[in-house]
Coordinates of C-alpha atoms in Angstrom, one line a residue:
Chain V
M1 CA -11.0 50.1 6.5
K2 CA -11.3 53.6 4.9
N3 CA -14.2 54.2 2.6
P4 CA -13.2 54.1 -1.1
P5 CA -12.7 57.5 -2.7
E6 CA -15.9 58.9 -4.1
S7 CA -15.2 58.2 -7.8
E8 CA -14.4 54.5 -7.1
S9 CA -17.5 53.9 -5.0
A10 CA -19.7 55.7 -7.6
Y11 CA -19.5 52.7 -9.8
L12 CA -20.5 50.4 -7.0
S13 CA -23.7 52.2 -6.0
P14 CA -26.9 50.2 -5.9
K15 CA -28.5 52.8 -8.2
V16 CA -25.9 52.0 -10.9
W17 CA -26.4 48.3 -10.7
G18 CA -30.1 48.7 -10.4
I19 CA -30.1 50.4 -13.8
Y20 CA -27.8 47.7 -15.2
T21 CA -30.3 45.0 -14.0
L22 CA -33.2 46.9 -15.6
L23 CA -31.3 47.1 -18.9
L24 CA -30.4 43.4 -18.7
T25 CA -34.0 42.5 -18.1
V26 CA -34.9 44.3 -21.3
A27 CA -31.8 43.2 -23.3
V28 CA -32.3 39.5 -22.7
P29 CA -35.2 38.5 -24.9
W30 CA -36.9 36.1 -22.5
Y31 CA -40.3 37.8 -22.8
W32 CA -40.7 37.7 -26.6
Q33 CA -41.7 34.1 -26.7
F34 CA -45.0 35.2 -25.2
I35 CA -45.7 37.6 -28.0
P36 CA -44.5 35.8 -31.1
G37 CA -46.5 37.9 -33.5
V38 CA -44.7 41.1 -32.5
A39 CA -41.3 39.3 -32.0
C40 CA -41.0 38.5 -35.7
Q41 CA -42.0 41.8 -37.1
V42 CA -39.1 43.4 -39.0
W43 CA -37.9 46.7 -37.6
L44 CA -35.1 48.4 -39.5
G45 CA -34.1 45.1 -41.1
L46 CA -34.0 43.1 -37.8
P47 CA -36.6 41.0 -36.1
A48 CA -38.3 43.2 -33.4
W49 CA -36.8 41.1 -30.5
V50 CA -33.3 41.5 -32.0
F51 CA -33.8 45.2 -32.6
V52 CA -34.8 45.7 -28.9
A53 CA -31.8 43.7 -27.8
V54 CA -29.4 45.8 -29.9
V55 CA -31.0 49.1 -28.7
S56 CA -30.7 47.8 -25.1
S57 CA -27.1 47.0 -25.7
F58 CA -26.5 50.5 -27.0
G59 CA -28.2 51.7 -23.8
V60 CA -25.8 49.7 -21.7
S61 CA -22.8 51.1 -23.8
L62 CA -24.2 54.6 -23.4
F63 CA -24.7 54.3 -19.7
T64 CA -21.3 52.8 -19.1
A65 CA -19.6 55.4 -21.2
Q66 CA -21.4 58.2 -19.4
L67 CA -20.3 56.7 -16.1
L68 CA -16.7 56.5 -17.2
W69 CA -16.7 59.8 -19.0
Q70 CA -18.2 61.9 -16.2
T71 CA -16.5 60.4 -13.1
R72 CA -12.9 61.3 -12.6
W73 CA -10.7 58.8 -10.8
P74 CA -8.7 59.7 -7.7
D75 CA -5.3 59.5 -9.5
E76 CA -6.4 62.1 -12.0
E77 CA -6.2 64.9 -9.5
S78 CA -2.5 64.5 -9.2
E79 CA -1.4 63.2 -12.6
G80 CA -1.9 66.4 -14.6
D81 CA -3.5 64.7 -17.5
A82 CA -0.5 64.7 -19.9
E83 CA -2.3 62.7 -22.5
L84 CA -2.2 61.4 -26.1
Chain L
M1 CA -12.4 26.0 -47.5
T2 CA -10.2 28.8 -46.1
L3 CA -9.9 32.4 -47.1
S4 CA -6.5 31.8 -48.7
E5 CA -8.2 29.4 -51.2
V6 CA -9.4 32.6 -52.8
P7 CA -6.6 33.0 -55.3
F8 CA -4.4 36.0 -54.6
S9 CA -2.3 37.6 -57.3
V10 CA 1.5 38.3 -56.8
G11 CA 0.7 42.0 -56.1
E12 CA -1.9 41.2 -53.5
L13 CA 0.5 38.7 -51.8
L14 CA 3.2 41.4 -51.8
F15 CA 0.8 43.7 -50.1
I16 CA 0.1 41.2 -47.3
G17 CA 3.8 40.4 -47.1
G18 CA 4.6 44.1 -46.7
Y19 CA 2.1 44.4 -44.0
L20 CA 3.7 41.5 -42.1
L21 CA 7.2 42.9 -42.6
S22 CA 6.0 46.3 -41.2
L23 CA 5.3 44.5 -37.9
L24 CA 9.0 43.6 -37.7
G25 CA 9.9 47.2 -38.3
I26 CA 7.7 48.2 -35.4
G27 CA 9.4 45.7 -33.2
W28 CA 12.7 47.3 -34.0
L29 CA 11.3 50.7 -33.2
G30 CA 10.0 49.3 -29.9
M31 CA 13.6 48.1 -29.1
R32 CA 15.0 51.6 -29.9
A33 CA 12.4 53.2 -27.6
R34 CA 13.5 51.1 -24.7
T35 CA 14.6 53.3 -21.7
E36 CA 16.0 50.6 -19.4
N37 CA 16.7 46.9 -19.4
S38 CA 14.1 46.0 -16.8
L39 CA 11.1 43.7 -16.5
R40 CA 8.7 46.7 -16.1
D41 CA 10.0 48.3 -19.3
F42 CA 9.9 45.0 -21.2
Y43 CA 6.5 43.9 -20.0
L44 CA 4.6 47.2 -19.5
G45 CA 6.4 49.6 -21.7
G46 CA 8.1 51.6 -18.9
R47 CA 6.1 54.7 -18.0
G48 CA 3.0 53.4 -19.8
I49 CA 0.9 54.0 -22.9
G50 CA -1.5 56.8 -23.7
F51 CA -5.1 56.9 -24.8
L52 CA -5.0 55.9 -28.4
V53 CA -2.5 53.1 -28.1
L54 CA -4.2 51.8 -25.0
L55 CA -7.6 51.8 -26.7
M56 CA -6.3 50.0 -29.8
T57 CA -4.3 47.4 -27.8
L58 CA -7.4 46.7 -25.6
Y59 CA -9.5 46.4 -28.8
A60 CA -7.0 44.2 -30.7
T61 CA -6.5 42.0 -27.6
Q62 CA -10.2 41.4 -26.8
Y63 CA -11.3 40.8 -30.3
S64 CA -9.5 37.8 -31.8
G65 CA -9.8 35.8 -35.0
N66 CA -12.7 34.0 -33.4
T67 CA -14.8 37.2 -33.6
L68 CA -14.5 37.1 -37.4
F69 CA -14.5 33.4 -38.1
G70 CA -16.3 32.0 -35.0
F71 CA -19.1 34.5 -34.6
T72 CA -20.0 34.7 -38.3
G73 CA -20.0 30.9 -38.4
K74 CA -22.1 30.5 -35.2
T75 CA -24.7 33.0 -36.4
Y76 CA -24.8 31.2 -39.7
R77 CA -25.6 28.0 -37.8
I78 CA -28.1 29.3 -35.1
G79 CA -29.3 32.6 -36.5
F80 CA -30.1 35.7 -34.6
R81 CA -29.9 34.0 -31.2
W82 CA -26.1 34.5 -31.4
A83 CA -26.8 38.3 -31.0
V84 CA -26.0 37.5 -27.4
C85 CA -22.3 38.0 -28.4
I86 CA -23.0 41.8 -28.6
H87 CA -24.2 41.7 -25.0
F88 CA -21.3 39.7 -23.6
M89 CA -18.6 41.8 -25.3
T90 CA -20.3 44.9 -23.8
A91 CA -20.5 43.2 -20.4
I92 CA -16.7 42.9 -20.3
V93 CA -16.4 46.7 -20.0
V94 CA -19.2 46.8 -17.5
F95 CA -17.4 44.3 -15.2
Y96 CA -14.2 46.5 -15.4
L97 CA -16.2 49.1 -13.4
L98 CA -16.1 46.7 -10.5
F99 CA -12.3 46.7 -10.1
A100 CA -10.3 48.6 -12.7
P101 CA -10.3 52.0 -11.0
K102 CA -9.0 50.7 -7.7
L103 CA -6.7 48.1 -9.3
Y104 CA -5.1 50.8 -11.5
R105 CA -4.4 52.9 -8.4
V106 CA -3.0 50.1 -6.3
A107 CA -0.9 48.8 -9.3
R108 CA 0.7 52.2 -9.8
Q109 CA 1.5 52.5 -6.1
H110 CA 3.1 49.1 -5.9
R111 CA 4.5 48.8 -9.5
F112 CA 2.7 45.6 -10.3
I113 CA 3.7 43.7 -13.5
T114 CA 1.6 40.6 -13.5
P115 CA -1.9 39.9 -12.2
A116 CA -0.4 37.6 -9.6
D117 CA 1.5 40.6 -8.2
Y118 CA -1.9 42.0 -7.1
I119 CA -2.9 38.6 -5.5
Q120 CA 0.4 38.4 -3.7
H121 CA 0.1 42.0 -2.5
R122 CA -3.5 41.7 -1.4
F123 CA -3.5 38.3 0.2
G124 CA 0.1 37.7 1.1
S125 CA -0.1 34.1 0.1
R126 CA 2.5 32.6 -2.2
G127 CA 0.4 29.5 -2.6
L128 CA -2.6 31.5 -3.8
S129 CA -0.7 33.6 -6.2
L130 CA 1.1 30.6 -7.7
M131 CA -2.3 28.8 -8.1
A132 CA -3.7 31.9 -9.8
T133 CA -0.7 32.0 -12.1
G134 CA -1.1 28.3 -12.9
I135 CA -4.8 28.9 -13.8
M136 CA -4.0 31.9 -16.0
V137 CA -1.1 30.1 -17.8
I138 CA -3.2 27.0 -18.5
G139 CA -6.1 29.2 -19.6
L140 CA -4.0 31.3 -21.9
A141 CA -1.7 28.5 -23.3
N142 CA -4.5 26.8 -25.1
Y143 CA -5.8 30.2 -26.3
L144 CA -2.3 30.8 -27.8
L145 CA -2.4 27.3 -29.4
A146 CA -5.8 28.0 -30.9
Q147 CA -4.7 31.3 -32.4
L148 CA -1.7 29.6 -34.1
M149 CA -3.9 26.8 -35.4
A150 CA -6.3 29.4 -36.8
M151 CA -3.4 31.2 -38.5
G152 CA -2.4 27.9 -40.1
R153 CA -6.0 27.3 -41.2
A154 CA -6.3 30.8 -42.6
L155 CA -3.3 30.1 -44.8
E156 CA -3.6 26.4 -45.7
G157 CA -5.5 27.1 -48.9
F158 CA -2.7 28.9 -50.6
T159 CA -1.6 25.6 -52.1
P160 CA -4.7 23.5 -52.4
Q161 CA -2.7 20.5 -53.6
E162 CA -0.5 20.6 -50.5
R163 CA -2.6 22.1 -47.8
E164 CA -0.6 20.5 -45.0
W165 CA 2.6 22.2 -46.0
S166 CA 0.8 25.6 -46.3
Y167 CA -0.6 25.1 -42.8
I168 CA 2.8 24.2 -41.4
I169 CA 4.7 27.0 -43.1
G170 CA 1.9 29.5 -42.3
V171 CA 2.1 28.7 -38.6
M172 CA 5.9 28.8 -38.5
V173 CA 6.2 32.0 -40.5
L174 CA 3.6 34.0 -38.6
A175 CA 4.8 32.6 -35.2
A176 CA 8.3 33.6 -36.1
I177 CA 7.2 37.2 -37.0
I178 CA 5.4 37.5 -33.7
V179 CA 8.2 36.2 -31.5
V180 CA 10.8 38.3 -33.3
Y181 CA 9.0 41.6 -32.9
E182 CA 8.0 40.7 -29.4
T183 CA 11.5 39.8 -28.3
L184 CA 12.8 43.0 -29.9
G185 CA 10.4 45.5 -28.4
G186 CA 8.5 43.7 -25.7
F187 CA 5.2 45.3 -24.6
R188 CA 5.9 48.5 -26.7
A189 CA 6.2 46.4 -29.9
V190 CA 3.0 44.4 -29.0
A191 CA 1.0 47.6 -28.2
W192 CA 2.3 49.5 -31.2
T193 CA 1.6 46.6 -33.6
D194 CA -1.8 46.4 -31.9
L195 CA -2.4 50.0 -33.0
I196 CA -1.8 48.9 -36.6
Q197 CA -3.6 45.6 -36.2
G198 CA -6.5 47.2 -34.4
G199 CA -6.8 49.7 -37.2
V200 CA -6.6 47.0 -39.9
L201 CA -9.3 45.1 -38.0
I202 CA -11.6 48.0 -37.8
I203 CA -11.1 48.6 -41.6
G204 CA -11.7 44.9 -42.1
F205 CA -15.1 45.1 -40.4
A206 CA -16.0 48.2 -42.4
V207 CA -15.1 46.3 -45.6
L208 CA -17.2 43.4 -44.4
V209 CA -20.3 45.5 -44.2
F210 CA -19.6 47.0 -47.6
L211 CA -19.0 43.6 -49.2
L212 CA -22.0 42.1 -47.6
F213 CA -24.7 44.6 -48.7
D214 CA -23.1 45.1 -52.1
H215 CA -23.2 41.4 -52.8
F216 CA -26.4 40.2 -51.1
G217 CA -28.6 43.2 -50.8
S218 CA -30.3 44.7 -47.8
L219 CA -30.5 43.2 -44.3
D220 CA -34.3 43.6 -44.4
A221 CA -34.5 41.3 -47.4
A222 CA -32.2 38.8 -45.8
T223 CA -34.2 38.7 -42.6
R224 CA -37.5 38.3 -44.4
K225 CA -36.0 35.5 -46.6
L226 CA -34.6 33.8 -43.5
M227 CA -38.1 33.9 -41.9
T228 CA -39.3 31.8 -44.9
I229 CA -36.5 29.3 -45.4
A230 CA -35.3 28.9 -41.7
P231 CA -37.8 30.4 -39.3
E232 CA -36.0 28.8 -36.3
K233 CA -33.1 31.2 -37.0
V234 CA -35.3 34.2 -36.6
A235 CA -37.5 33.0 -33.7
P236 CA -36.9 34.6 -30.2
P237 CA -35.3 32.3 -27.6
N238 CA -37.3 30.1 -25.3
T239 CA -36.9 30.2 -21.6
K240 CA -33.9 27.8 -21.5
Q241 CA -32.2 29.7 -24.3
A242 CA -32.8 33.0 -22.5
C243 CA -31.1 31.4 -19.5
E244 CA -28.2 30.6 -21.8
W245 CA -28.0 34.3 -22.8
V246 CA -27.7 35.4 -19.2
S247 CA -25.1 32.7 -18.6
W248 CA -23.1 33.8 -21.6
I249 CA -23.2 37.4 -20.5
F250 CA -21.8 36.5 -17.1
L251 CA -19.3 33.9 -18.3
V252 CA -17.6 36.0 -21.0
G253 CA -18.3 39.4 -19.2
I254 CA -16.4 38.3 -16.1
G255 CA -13.9 36.0 -17.8
G256 CA -13.0 38.5 -20.4
A257 CA -12.5 41.3 -17.9
L258 CA -10.1 39.0 -16.1
Y259 CA -8.0 38.2 -19.1
P260 CA -4.5 38.5 -17.7
Q261 CA -3.3 40.4 -20.7
A262 CA -6.1 42.9 -20.3
I263 CA -5.3 43.3 -16.6
Q264 CA -1.7 44.1 -17.7
R265 CA -3.1 46.8 -19.9
I266 CA -4.8 48.3 -16.9
Y267 CA -1.3 48.4 -15.2
A268 CA 0.3 49.8 -18.4
A269 CA -2.0 52.8 -18.8
K270 CA 0.0 56.0 -18.6
S271 CA -2.7 57.7 -16.6
A272 CA -6.1 57.1 -15.1
T273 CA -7.6 59.4 -17.6
S274 CA -6.4 57.4 -20.6
L275 CA -7.6 54.2 -19.1
R276 CA -11.0 55.7 -18.2
K277 CA -11.6 57.2 -21.6
S278 CA -10.3 54.0 -23.4
L279 CA -12.8 51.9 -21.5
A280 CA -15.6 54.4 -22.3
I281 CA -14.9 54.0 -26.1
M282 CA -14.5 50.2 -25.7
A283 CA -18.1 50.1 -24.4
F284 CA -19.3 50.9 -28.0
L285 CA -17.0 48.6 -30.0
P286 CA -19.2 45.5 -29.8
L287 CA -21.8 47.5 -31.9
T288 CA -19.2 48.1 -34.6
T289 CA -17.6 44.6 -34.4
T290 CA -19.7 41.7 -33.1
L291 CA -23.0 43.2 -34.5
I292 CA -21.4 43.2 -37.9
A293 CA -20.3 39.6 -37.5
V294 CA -23.9 38.7 -36.6
I295 CA -25.4 40.5 -39.5
F296 CA -22.8 38.8 -41.8
G297 CA -23.8 35.4 -40.5
V298 CA -27.5 36.1 -40.9
V299 CA -27.2 37.4 -44.4
A300 CA -25.1 34.3 -45.4
A301 CA -27.6 32.0 -43.8
A302 CA -30.4 33.7 -45.9
N303 CA -28.4 32.9 -49.0
P304 CA -27.7 29.2 -48.8
S305 CA -27.6 28.8 -52.5
S306 CA -24.5 31.0 -52.5
V307 CA -23.0 29.7 -49.3
T308 CA -22.7 25.9 -49.0
G309 CA -20.4 25.8 -46.0
E310 CA -21.5 24.6 -42.6
G311 CA -19.8 26.9 -40.2
D312 CA -16.6 28.9 -39.6
E313 CA -15.6 28.7 -43.2
V314 CA -18.7 30.8 -44.2
L315 CA -16.7 34.0 -44.2
A316 CA -14.1 32.5 -46.7
L317 CA -16.8 31.2 -49.0
V318 CA -18.6 34.5 -49.2
C319 CA -15.3 36.3 -49.8
R320 CA -14.4 33.9 -52.7
E321 CA -17.6 34.8 -54.4
I322 CA -17.1 38.5 -53.9
Q323 CA -13.5 38.3 -55.0
Q324 CA -14.5 36.7 -58.3
Q325 CA -16.8 39.6 -59.2
S326 CA -14.6 42.7 -59.6
P327 CA -11.1 44.1 -59.1
V328 CA -12.5 46.3 -56.3
G329 CA -13.9 43.2 -54.6
R330 CA -10.6 41.5 -54.9
W331 CA -8.8 44.3 -53.1
L332 CA -11.4 44.5 -50.4
V333 CA -11.0 40.8 -49.7
V334 CA -7.2 41.4 -49.5
V335 CA -7.8 44.1 -46.9
L336 CA -10.2 41.8 -45.0
F337 CA -7.6 39.0 -45.1
A338 CA -5.0 41.3 -43.6
G339 CA -7.6 42.2 -40.9
I340 CA -8.1 38.5 -40.1
L341 CA -4.3 38.0 -39.8
A342 CA -4.2 41.1 -37.6
A343 CA -6.9 39.8 -35.4
L344 CA -5.1 36.5 -34.9
M345 CA -1.6 37.9 -34.5
S346 CA -2.6 40.7 -32.1
T347 CA -4.3 38.2 -29.8
A348 CA -1.4 35.7 -30.0
D349 CA 1.3 38.3 -29.3
S350 CA -0.5 39.6 -26.2
V351 CA -1.0 36.2 -24.9
L352 CA 2.5 35.1 -25.5
L353 CA 4.0 38.1 -23.8
C354 CA 1.6 37.7 -20.9
I355 CA 2.5 34.0 -20.3
S356 CA 6.2 34.9 -20.6
S357 CA 5.8 37.7 -18.0
M358 CA 4.0 35.4 -15.5
L359 CA 6.5 32.6 -15.9
T360 CA 9.4 35.1 -15.4
K361 CA 8.0 37.3 -12.6
D362 CA 5.7 34.8 -10.7
V363 CA 7.8 31.7 -11.0
Y364 CA 11.4 32.3 -12.0
A365 CA 11.9 35.4 -9.9
V366 CA 10.4 33.6 -6.9
I367 CA 12.8 30.7 -7.2
Y368 CA 15.7 33.1 -7.8
P369 CA 14.9 36.2 -5.7
N370 CA 18.3 37.7 -6.2
A371 CA 18.2 37.6 -10.0
Q372 CA 19.1 40.9 -11.7
Q373 CA 16.6 42.8 -13.9
Q374 CA 18.7 42.0 -17.0
Q375 CA 18.8 38.3 -16.1
L376 CA 15.0 38.3 -15.6
T377 CA 14.4 40.0 -19.0
R378 CA 16.7 37.6 -20.7
F379 CA 14.8 34.7 -19.1
G380 CA 11.5 36.2 -20.3
K381 CA 12.7 36.4 -23.9
I382 CA 14.0 32.8 -23.7
C383 CA 10.6 31.9 -22.3
S384 CA 8.8 33.5 -25.3
W385 CA 10.9 31.5 -27.8
V386 CA 10.5 28.2 -25.9
L387 CA 6.7 28.8 -25.6
I388 CA 6.3 29.7 -29.2
L389 CA 8.3 26.6 -30.3
L390 CA 6.2 24.4 -28.1
A391 CA 3.0 26.0 -29.4
V392 CA 4.1 25.7 -33.0
G393 CA 5.0 22.0 -32.5
L394 CA 1.6 21.3 -30.9
A395 CA -0.3 23.3 -33.5
I396 CA 1.3 21.2 -36.2
A397 CA 0.9 17.9 -34.3
L398 CA -2.7 18.7 -33.5
R399 CA -3.7 20.0 -36.9
E400 CA -6.6 17.6 -37.3
V401 CA -7.7 17.8 -33.6
T402 CA -10.6 20.1 -32.6
L403 CA -9.8 22.1 -29.5
V404 CA -13.3 23.3 -28.9
K405 CA -13.5 21.8 -25.4
L406 CA -10.1 23.2 -24.4
L407 CA -11.0 26.6 -25.7
K408 CA -14.3 26.6 -23.8
I409 CA -12.6 25.9 -20.6
K410 CA -10.6 29.1 -20.8
F411 CA -13.4 31.3 -19.5
E412 CA -14.6 28.7 -17.0
L413 CA -11.1 28.8 -15.4
L414 CA -10.5 32.6 -15.5
L415 CA -14.0 33.2 -14.0
Q416 CA -12.7 31.6 -10.8
L417 CA -10.4 34.5 -10.2
A418 CA -13.4 36.9 -9.8
P419 CA -13.7 36.7 -5.9
A420 CA -10.0 37.7 -5.5
F421 CA -10.3 40.6 -7.9
F422 CA -13.9 41.9 -7.7
I423 CA -14.4 41.4 -4.0
G424 CA -10.9 41.3 -2.6
I425 CA -10.0 44.7 -4.0
H426 CA -12.8 46.4 -2.0
W427 CA -13.4 44.1 1.0
R428 CA -10.4 43.7 3.3
G429 CA -12.3 41.0 5.2
L430 CA -11.7 38.5 2.3
Q431 CA -9.0 36.2 3.5
A432 CA -6.3 34.2 1.8
R433 CA -7.2 30.7 3.0
P434 CA -11.0 30.8 2.1
V435 CA -10.1 32.4 -1.3
T436 CA -7.6 29.6 -2.0
V437 CA -10.1 26.9 -1.0
G438 CA -12.8 28.6 -3.1
L439 CA -10.5 28.9 -6.1
M440 CA -9.7 25.2 -5.9
L441 CA -13.3 24.1 -5.5
G442 CA -14.5 26.4 -8.3
V443 CA -11.9 25.0 -10.7
V444 CA -12.7 21.4 -9.7
V445 CA -16.4 21.9 -10.3
A446 CA -15.9 23.8 -13.6
V447 CA -13.4 21.4 -15.0
A448 CA -15.3 18.2 -13.8
L449 CA -18.6 19.4 -15.3
T450 CA -16.9 20.5 -18.6
L451 CA -14.9 17.4 -19.1
T452 CA -17.8 15.1 -18.3
G453 CA -19.8 16.7 -21.1
H454 CA -21.9 19.0 -18.9
N455 CA -20.6 22.2 -20.3
Q456 CA -24.1 23.7 -19.6
L457 CA -26.7 22.5 -17.1
F458 CA -30.1 24.0 -17.4
G459 CA -28.7 26.6 -19.7
V460 CA -26.0 27.7 -17.3
H461 CA -22.3 27.2 -18.0
A462 CA -20.2 24.9 -15.8
G463 CA -17.9 27.8 -14.8
L464 CA -20.8 29.7 -13.2
Y465 CA -21.6 26.7 -11.0
G466 CA -18.0 26.6 -10.0
L467 CA -18.1 30.4 -9.3
V468 CA -21.1 30.0 -7.0
V469 CA -19.3 27.3 -5.0
N470 CA -16.1 29.4 -5.1
L471 CA -17.9 32.5 -3.8
A472 CA -19.6 30.6 -1.1
A473 CA -16.3 29.2 0.2
A474 CA -14.4 32.5 -0.2
V475 CA -17.0 34.8 1.4
G476 CA -18.5 32.3 3.8
G477 CA -15.1 31.1 4.9
S478 CA -13.8 34.7 5.5
L479 CA -16.8 35.5 7.6
V480 CA -16.4 32.4 9.7
F481 CA -12.6 33.1 10.1
A482 CA -13.4 36.7 11.1
E483 CA -15.9 35.5 13.7
L484 CA -13.4 32.9 15.0
G485 CA -10.7 35.6 15.0
R486 CA -12.8 37.9 17.0
K487 CA -13.1 35.2 19.6
G488 CA -9.3 35.0 19.8
Q489 CA -9.0 31.6 18.2
L490 CA -7.5 32.7 14.9
T491 CA -5.9 35.8 13.3
G492 CA -6.8 37.3 10.0
T493 CA -4.4 37.7 7.0
S494 CA -5.1 40.8 5.1
L495 CA -2.7 43.5 3.9
E496 CA -2.8 47.2 3.7
Q497 CA -3.8 48.5 0.3

């Protein structure tokens, strides 16, 4: 089997999924139960643990969008980008 | 209590009626734009759709009425712990990275119309593709039913003395509008109405934020108040609840990415660029949609003297209060109501068209391989009408029945298609027979656990247990078959991509 084109395999790299795993580890609030005093402080209207979860979610969105925005797909080379 | 129990004036009702009629006009325009009488034109809009329409149809399809009613209600009941919904809606886009780029390329090369076209092409097994179609149709059919029932419930308060008739007429009228514009314009009509409906939905969420803070004050005050009156709704999750978060993220992330109607939108993209950029924007939409629903639910929970409801009706209750306060509030609620109808209808129309395409292309065209394109398209339209009639009949008959269990099973079922799409698209060693066995085992495990009341075990959803068994059978079986094949005892079954 041929290797997938570079831009398709870019999304499958261990580095990408390592970053997602790291973000998931922070985004899922499993650790806040051990620091209840900090967890329930209010940061910008949200409990601290929710604030961190939302910021992490934004991090996931940003990372995903950056991956999608920067990596052209193989078909784009030939399709001429007649858009909108 | 439903949103329509908020009394609307004649002018406000005319506004909503005008909005609904405009959808029929778009269906007519979709028919006029038709370039040929073919299945591809009817179900994928011919040469495909560009960035803006693609983005809005993806948005309107992924975010249903459940996002507005269900997520606000769930947050009202359990508090900030439902913030997991922001993560799982984002996860849907993340999981697209695993298969969308390559699926788009293969789909364009081989002119796929339905998700089962990919299965048939990749695995060359009619049994497997029929089984996948069956799972998707069952999963989506109860989703369609749920949307119709939610439409009825959204409207049943218009005549508080005769709620049943409002429900029945509401379901019938909205279903009729959907099926008419869909039959007229096919995918174009659905995608173009999604453009309007997605826009109305976004405006609806913006209105929701404005109404909320105007009426109840700041989020900070609501959070602090909730800490005092219901601290359990502010507390961070314990270990089991954190497991539930991870389970939700994988369940909805994978299941949502495998929505058949979303896969068809991958096929329908006019170019890889439009699809790639649409997905990039989609990654941020949970923060403008589900986060708002969570904040709404929390603020409502912090004001129990204002809100006496116990769940999904909380949105309607708050709106009634706001509507009574000022003319501006009244009109904002009207816009929000249109947004709710948009959310329900845009999901229902996509699901209806998708089921119709699968029954036509994956079942009828297989039984009648010599059928002409016009004949297939006609059958597809008849399918839509029969399906909607059945769904309307069931929605009326089951008015008092809760479909929560059926709804939950949708993701548990769709999840089982993950090996075929996520792994099969990249690894040619994945073989048809192990995938078929894995799919069957996964479905049996997921359904058996769900129907015996074990929707979650140790915080993990039934479908994920099914997926583990499914993956083990599909991947393990393929490796064993490959080894046996190498020894000359068996031959593999994989196709060129």
